Coordinates of C-alpha atoms in Angstrom, one line a residue:
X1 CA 0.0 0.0 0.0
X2 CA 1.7 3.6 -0.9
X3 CA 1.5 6.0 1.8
X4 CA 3.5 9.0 3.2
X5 CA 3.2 11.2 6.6
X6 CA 0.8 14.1 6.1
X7 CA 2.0 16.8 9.0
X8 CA -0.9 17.7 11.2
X9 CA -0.3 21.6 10.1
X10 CA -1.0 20.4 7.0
X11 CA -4.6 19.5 7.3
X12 CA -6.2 22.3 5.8
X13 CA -4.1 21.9 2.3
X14 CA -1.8 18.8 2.4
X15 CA 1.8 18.9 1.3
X16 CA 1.8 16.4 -1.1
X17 CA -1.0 14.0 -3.1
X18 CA -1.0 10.5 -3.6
X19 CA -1.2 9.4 -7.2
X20 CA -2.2 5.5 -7.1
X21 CA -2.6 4.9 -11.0
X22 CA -5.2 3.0 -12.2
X23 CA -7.7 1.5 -10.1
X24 CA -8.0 -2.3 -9.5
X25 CA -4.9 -2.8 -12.3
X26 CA -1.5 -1.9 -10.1
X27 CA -0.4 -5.1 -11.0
X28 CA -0.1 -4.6 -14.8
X29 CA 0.9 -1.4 -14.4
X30 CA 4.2 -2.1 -16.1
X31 CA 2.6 -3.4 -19.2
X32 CA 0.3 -1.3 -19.3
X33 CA 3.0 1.8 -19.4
X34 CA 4.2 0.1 -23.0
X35 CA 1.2 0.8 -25.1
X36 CA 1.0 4.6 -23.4
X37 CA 4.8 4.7 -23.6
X38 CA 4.6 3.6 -27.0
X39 CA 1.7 6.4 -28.2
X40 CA 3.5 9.1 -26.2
X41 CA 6.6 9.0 -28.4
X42 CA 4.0 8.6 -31.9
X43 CA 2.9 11.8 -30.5
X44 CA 6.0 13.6 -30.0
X45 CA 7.5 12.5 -33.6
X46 CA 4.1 13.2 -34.9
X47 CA 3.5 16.4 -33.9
X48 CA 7.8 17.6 -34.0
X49 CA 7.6 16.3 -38.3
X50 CA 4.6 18.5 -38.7
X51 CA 5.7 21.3 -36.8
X52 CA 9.5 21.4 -38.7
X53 CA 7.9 21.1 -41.8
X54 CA 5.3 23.7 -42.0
X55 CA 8.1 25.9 -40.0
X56 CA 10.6 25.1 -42.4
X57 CA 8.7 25.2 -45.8
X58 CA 7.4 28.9 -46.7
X59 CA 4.8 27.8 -49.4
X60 CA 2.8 26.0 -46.0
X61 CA 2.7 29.3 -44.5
X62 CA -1.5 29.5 -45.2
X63 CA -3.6 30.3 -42.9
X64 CA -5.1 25.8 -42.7
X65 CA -1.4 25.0 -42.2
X66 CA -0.8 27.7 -39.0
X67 CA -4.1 26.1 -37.2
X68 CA -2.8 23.1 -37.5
X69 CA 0.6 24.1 -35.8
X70 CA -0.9 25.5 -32.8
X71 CA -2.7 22.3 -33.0
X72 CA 0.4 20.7 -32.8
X73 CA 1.6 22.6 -30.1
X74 CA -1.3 22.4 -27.8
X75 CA -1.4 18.5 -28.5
X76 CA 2.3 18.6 -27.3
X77 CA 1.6 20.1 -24.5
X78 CA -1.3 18.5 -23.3
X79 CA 0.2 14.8 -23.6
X80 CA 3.3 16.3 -21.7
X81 CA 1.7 17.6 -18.9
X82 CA 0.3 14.0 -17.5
X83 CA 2.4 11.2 -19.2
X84 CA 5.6 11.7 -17.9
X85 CA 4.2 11.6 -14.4
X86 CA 2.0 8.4 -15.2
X87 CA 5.2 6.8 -16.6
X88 CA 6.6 7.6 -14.0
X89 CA 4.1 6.4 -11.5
X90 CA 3.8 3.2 -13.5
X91 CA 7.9 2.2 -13.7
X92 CA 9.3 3.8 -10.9
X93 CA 6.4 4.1 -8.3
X94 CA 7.2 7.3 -8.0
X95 CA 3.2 8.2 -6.7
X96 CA 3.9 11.4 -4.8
X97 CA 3.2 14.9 -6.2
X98 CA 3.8 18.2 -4.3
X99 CA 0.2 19.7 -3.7
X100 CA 1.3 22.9 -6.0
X101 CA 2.4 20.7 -8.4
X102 CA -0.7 18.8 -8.7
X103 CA -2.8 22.2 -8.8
X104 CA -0.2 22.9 -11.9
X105 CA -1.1 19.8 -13.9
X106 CA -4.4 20.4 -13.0
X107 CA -4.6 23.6 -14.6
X108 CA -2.4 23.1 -17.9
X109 CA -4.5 20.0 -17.9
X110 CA -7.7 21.5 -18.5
X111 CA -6.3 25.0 -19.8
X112 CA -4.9 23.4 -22.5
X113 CA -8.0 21.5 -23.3
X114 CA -9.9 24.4 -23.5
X115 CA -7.4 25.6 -26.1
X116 CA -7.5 22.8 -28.0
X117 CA -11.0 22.9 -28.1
X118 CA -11.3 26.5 -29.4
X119 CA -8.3 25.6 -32.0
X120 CA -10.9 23.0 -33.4
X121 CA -13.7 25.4 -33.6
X122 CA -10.9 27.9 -35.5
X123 CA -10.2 24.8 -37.6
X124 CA -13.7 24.4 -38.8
X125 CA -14.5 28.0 -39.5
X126 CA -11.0 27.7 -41.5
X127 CA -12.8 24.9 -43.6
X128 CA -16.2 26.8 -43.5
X129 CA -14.6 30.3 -45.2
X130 CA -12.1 28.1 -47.9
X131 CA -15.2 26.0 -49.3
X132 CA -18.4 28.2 -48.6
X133 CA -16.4 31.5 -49.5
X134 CA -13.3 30.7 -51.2
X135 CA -13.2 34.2 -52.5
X136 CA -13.3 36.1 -49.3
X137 CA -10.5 33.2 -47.7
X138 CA -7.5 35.7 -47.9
X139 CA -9.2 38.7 -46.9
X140 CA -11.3 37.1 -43.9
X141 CA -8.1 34.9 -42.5
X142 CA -5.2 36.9 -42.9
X143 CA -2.1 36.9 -40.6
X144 CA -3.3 39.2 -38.1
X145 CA -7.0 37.5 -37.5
X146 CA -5.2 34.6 -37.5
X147 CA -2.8 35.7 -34.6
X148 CA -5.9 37.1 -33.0
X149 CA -7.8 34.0 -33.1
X150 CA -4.8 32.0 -31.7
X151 CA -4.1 34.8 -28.4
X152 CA -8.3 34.6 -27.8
X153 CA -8.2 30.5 -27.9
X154 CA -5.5 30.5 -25.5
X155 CA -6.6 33.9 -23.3
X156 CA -10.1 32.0 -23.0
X157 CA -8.3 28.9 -21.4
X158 CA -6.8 30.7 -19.2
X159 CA -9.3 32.8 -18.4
X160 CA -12.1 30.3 -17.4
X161 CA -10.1 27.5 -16.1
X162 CA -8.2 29.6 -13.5
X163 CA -11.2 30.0 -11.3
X164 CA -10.9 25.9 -11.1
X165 CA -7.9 27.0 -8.8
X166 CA -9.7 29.1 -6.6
X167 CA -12.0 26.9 -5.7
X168 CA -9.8 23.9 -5.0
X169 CA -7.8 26.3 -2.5
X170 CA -10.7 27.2 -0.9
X171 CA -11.0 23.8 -0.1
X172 CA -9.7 21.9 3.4
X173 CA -8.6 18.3 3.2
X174 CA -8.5 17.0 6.8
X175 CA -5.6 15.0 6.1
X176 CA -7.3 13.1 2.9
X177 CA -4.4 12.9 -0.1
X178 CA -4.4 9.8 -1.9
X179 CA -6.1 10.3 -6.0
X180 CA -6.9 7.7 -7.1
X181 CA -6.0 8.8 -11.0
X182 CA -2.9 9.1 -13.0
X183 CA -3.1 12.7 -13.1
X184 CA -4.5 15.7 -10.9
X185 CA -7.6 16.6 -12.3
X186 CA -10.3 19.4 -10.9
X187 CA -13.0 17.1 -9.5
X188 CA -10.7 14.1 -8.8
X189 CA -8.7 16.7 -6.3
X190 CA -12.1 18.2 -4.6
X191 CA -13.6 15.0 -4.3
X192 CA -10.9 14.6 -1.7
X193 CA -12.1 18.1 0.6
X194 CA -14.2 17.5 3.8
X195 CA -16.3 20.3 2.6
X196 CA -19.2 21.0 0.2
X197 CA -17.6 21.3 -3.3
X198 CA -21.3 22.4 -5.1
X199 CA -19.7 25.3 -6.3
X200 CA -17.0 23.3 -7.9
X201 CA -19.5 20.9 -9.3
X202 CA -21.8 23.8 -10.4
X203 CA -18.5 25.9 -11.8
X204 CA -17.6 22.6 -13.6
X205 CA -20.3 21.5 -15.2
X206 CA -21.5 25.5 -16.5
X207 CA -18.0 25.6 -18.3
X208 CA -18.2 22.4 -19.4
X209 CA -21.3 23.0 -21.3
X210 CA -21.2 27.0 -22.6
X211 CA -17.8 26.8 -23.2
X212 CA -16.9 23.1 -24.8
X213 CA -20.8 22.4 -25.5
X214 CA -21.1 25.3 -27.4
X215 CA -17.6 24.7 -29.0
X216 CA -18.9 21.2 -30.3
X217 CA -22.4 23.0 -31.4
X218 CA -20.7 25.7 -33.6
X219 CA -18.1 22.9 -34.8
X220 CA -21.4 20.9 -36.0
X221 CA -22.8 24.1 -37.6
X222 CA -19.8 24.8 -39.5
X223 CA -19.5 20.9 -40.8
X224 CA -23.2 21.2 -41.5
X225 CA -23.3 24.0 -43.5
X226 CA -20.0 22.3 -45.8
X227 CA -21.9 19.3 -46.1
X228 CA -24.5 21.9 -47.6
X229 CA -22.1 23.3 -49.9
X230 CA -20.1 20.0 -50.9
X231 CA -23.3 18.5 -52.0
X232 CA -23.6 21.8 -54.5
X233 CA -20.5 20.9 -55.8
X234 CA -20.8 19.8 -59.6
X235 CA -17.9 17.6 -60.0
X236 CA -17.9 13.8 -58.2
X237 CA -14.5 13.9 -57.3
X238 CA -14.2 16.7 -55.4
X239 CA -17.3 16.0 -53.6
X240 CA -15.4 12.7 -52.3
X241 CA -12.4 14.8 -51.8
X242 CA -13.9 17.1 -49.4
X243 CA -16.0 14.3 -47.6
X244 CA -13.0 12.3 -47.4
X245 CA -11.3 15.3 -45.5
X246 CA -14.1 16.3 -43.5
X247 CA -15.0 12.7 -42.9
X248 CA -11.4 12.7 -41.5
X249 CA -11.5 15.7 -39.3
X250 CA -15.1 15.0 -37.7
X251 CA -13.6 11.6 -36.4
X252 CA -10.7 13.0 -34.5
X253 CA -13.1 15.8 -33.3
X254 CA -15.4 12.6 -32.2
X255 CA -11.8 11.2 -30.4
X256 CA -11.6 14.0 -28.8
X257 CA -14.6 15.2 -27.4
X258 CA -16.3 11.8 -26.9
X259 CA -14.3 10.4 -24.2
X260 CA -13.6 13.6 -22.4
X261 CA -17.5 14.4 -22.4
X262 CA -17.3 10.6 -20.9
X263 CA -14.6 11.4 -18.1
X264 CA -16.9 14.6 -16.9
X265 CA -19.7 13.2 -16.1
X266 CA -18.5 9.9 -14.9
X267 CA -17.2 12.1 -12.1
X268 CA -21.1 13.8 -11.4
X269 CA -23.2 11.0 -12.4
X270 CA -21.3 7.4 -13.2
X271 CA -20.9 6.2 -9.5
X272 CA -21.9 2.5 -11.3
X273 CA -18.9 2.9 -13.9
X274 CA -15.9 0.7 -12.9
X275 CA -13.2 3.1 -12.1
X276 CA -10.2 1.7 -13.9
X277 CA -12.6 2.1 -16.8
X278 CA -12.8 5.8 -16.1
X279 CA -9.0 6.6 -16.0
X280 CA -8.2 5.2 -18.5
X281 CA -10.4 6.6 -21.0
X282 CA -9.6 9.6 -19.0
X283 CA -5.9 9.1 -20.2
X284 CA -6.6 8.4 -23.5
X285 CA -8.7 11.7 -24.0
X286 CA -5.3 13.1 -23.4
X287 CA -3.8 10.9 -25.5
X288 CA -4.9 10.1 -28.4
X289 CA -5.9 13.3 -30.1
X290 CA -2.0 14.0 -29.9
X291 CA -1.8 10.3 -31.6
X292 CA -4.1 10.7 -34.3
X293 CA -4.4 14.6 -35.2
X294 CA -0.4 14.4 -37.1
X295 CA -1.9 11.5 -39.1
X296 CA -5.1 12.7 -40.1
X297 CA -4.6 16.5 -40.1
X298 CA -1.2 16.1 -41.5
X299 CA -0.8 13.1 -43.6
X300 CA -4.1 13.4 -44.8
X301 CA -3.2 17.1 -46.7
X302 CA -1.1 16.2 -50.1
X303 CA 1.2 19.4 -49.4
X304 CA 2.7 18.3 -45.8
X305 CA 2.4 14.6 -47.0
X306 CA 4.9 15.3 -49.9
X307 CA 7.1 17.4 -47.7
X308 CA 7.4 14.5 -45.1
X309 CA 8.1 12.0 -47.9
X310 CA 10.8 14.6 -49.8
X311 CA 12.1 15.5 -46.2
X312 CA 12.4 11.7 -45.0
X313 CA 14.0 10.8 -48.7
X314 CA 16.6 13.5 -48.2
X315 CA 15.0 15.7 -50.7
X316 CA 14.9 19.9 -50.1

């Protein structure tokens, strides 16, 4: 059993939190570190190729190709904030995380979702303008809305997760330390308070549906209204063009948004849900957006796809 002395000064906020992993599965935790290991480093490569290349090559300096290198970057940071620690935790049983750091991961955890979220919905307005008014596309994105769009989606993070930290240090512990998670999460931390945490609950679930809800709503708009125009389209093949790259993008944004949805309310309302079940679906919301995004938004668009293959056969 892990444990560690909590000092009785301490009560109120303790020192340091217990992360225990996953649930009912400390036995494989070794093995189970390989496949997350494993994904991790796709991740990192993934993400680095696309970032060096659109960097690198000035024709990919478009307004599509600069979204999906913020997306790159926030899909860095987000697996980096939790999966060292869980590898950690998982190899070298190294459970223990200072209580500031915990409030850290907690808010890059969520502040970078947020981010990533809004980079989406500037993704999908990006596809909206270049089909549904490829005429106005220069004028309506050029590099100054663009850097605008980029400071809001990461101002608005900021902006409404930071009140998450208020309210967990408003919070007393009596001693209670040990998360049972891979990662410090907002609700996983207060459920550990000998106090009411409503207004963390409340907070929670109002930003989790008018920020993120209403990001998904205006994501479905904008895919609705392509399918609209796509259909117009006179020519057969690039009708299957664009639903083949749409088709693409809406099943990441499904990755993403599906299993995260799944890990919020499984905290509110899925008291019946096993709970290695929940953290892990709760790591791969983290995870596999990083995994798959390179691939899909990358590999998927001729341009980068023949810079990869002219960079990777020595080619400039």
């Amino acid at each position: 059993m892990v444990s560690a002395p909590v000092p009785n000064d301490t009560t109120f906020h303790p020192s340091t939190f217990i992360l225990l992993g996953i649930p009912g599965m400390r036995d494989q935790h070794i093995w189970a570190a390989i496949p997350f290991c494993f994904m991790y480093i796709l991740a990192l490569v993934g993400n680095g190729t696309i970032l060096y290349i659109i960097t690198k090559e000035r024709t990919l300096h478009k307004p599509m190709y600069l979204f999906l290198c913020l997306l790159s970057i926030t899909d860095l940071v987000l697996c980096s904030t939790t999966l060292p620690k869980m590898l950690t935790i998982f190899w070298l049983k190294s459970h223990i995380i200072s209580y500031q750091g915990c409030l850290t991961q907690m808010f890059f955890v969520h502040t970078i979702f947020a981010t990533e979220s809004a980079v989406l919905l500037a993704m999908a307005f990006d596809r909206y303008v270049a089909i549904c008014r490829p005429l106005h596309y220069a004028s309506i994105l050029n590099a100054v809305v663009i850097g605008k769009i980029g400071l809001a989606c990461v101002v608005r993070g900021l902006l409404f997760v930071f009140p998450f930290v208020i309210l967990i240090e408003r919070l007393p512990f009596c001693g209670h330390h040990i998360i049972p998670h891979t990662y410090c999460e907002h609700m996983g931390i207060a459920k550990l308070a000998c106090a009411s945490i409503r207004p963390n609950t409340i907070y929670g679930l109002t930003v989790a549906l008018s920020v993120t809800g209403m990001d998904v709503v205006l994501i479905a708009t904008s895919y609705g209204l392509i399918l609209r125009a796509v259909l117009r389209l006179p020519s057969k093949d690039a009708q299957f063009q664009a639903f083949s790259t749409c088709g693409a993008h809406i099943c990441v944004i499904l990755v993403f948004y599906v299993p995260a949805f799944f890990s919020f309310f499984a905290h509110r309302f899925g008291q019946q849900i096993p709970p290695h079940v929940h953290i892990v679906l709760a790591n791969l919301y983290l995870l596999m957006p990083p995994v798959l995004n390179p691939l899909v938004y990358g590999i998927n668009t001729k341009q980068i796809r023949l810079r990869i293959f002219d960079f990777f056969m020595g080619r400039r």
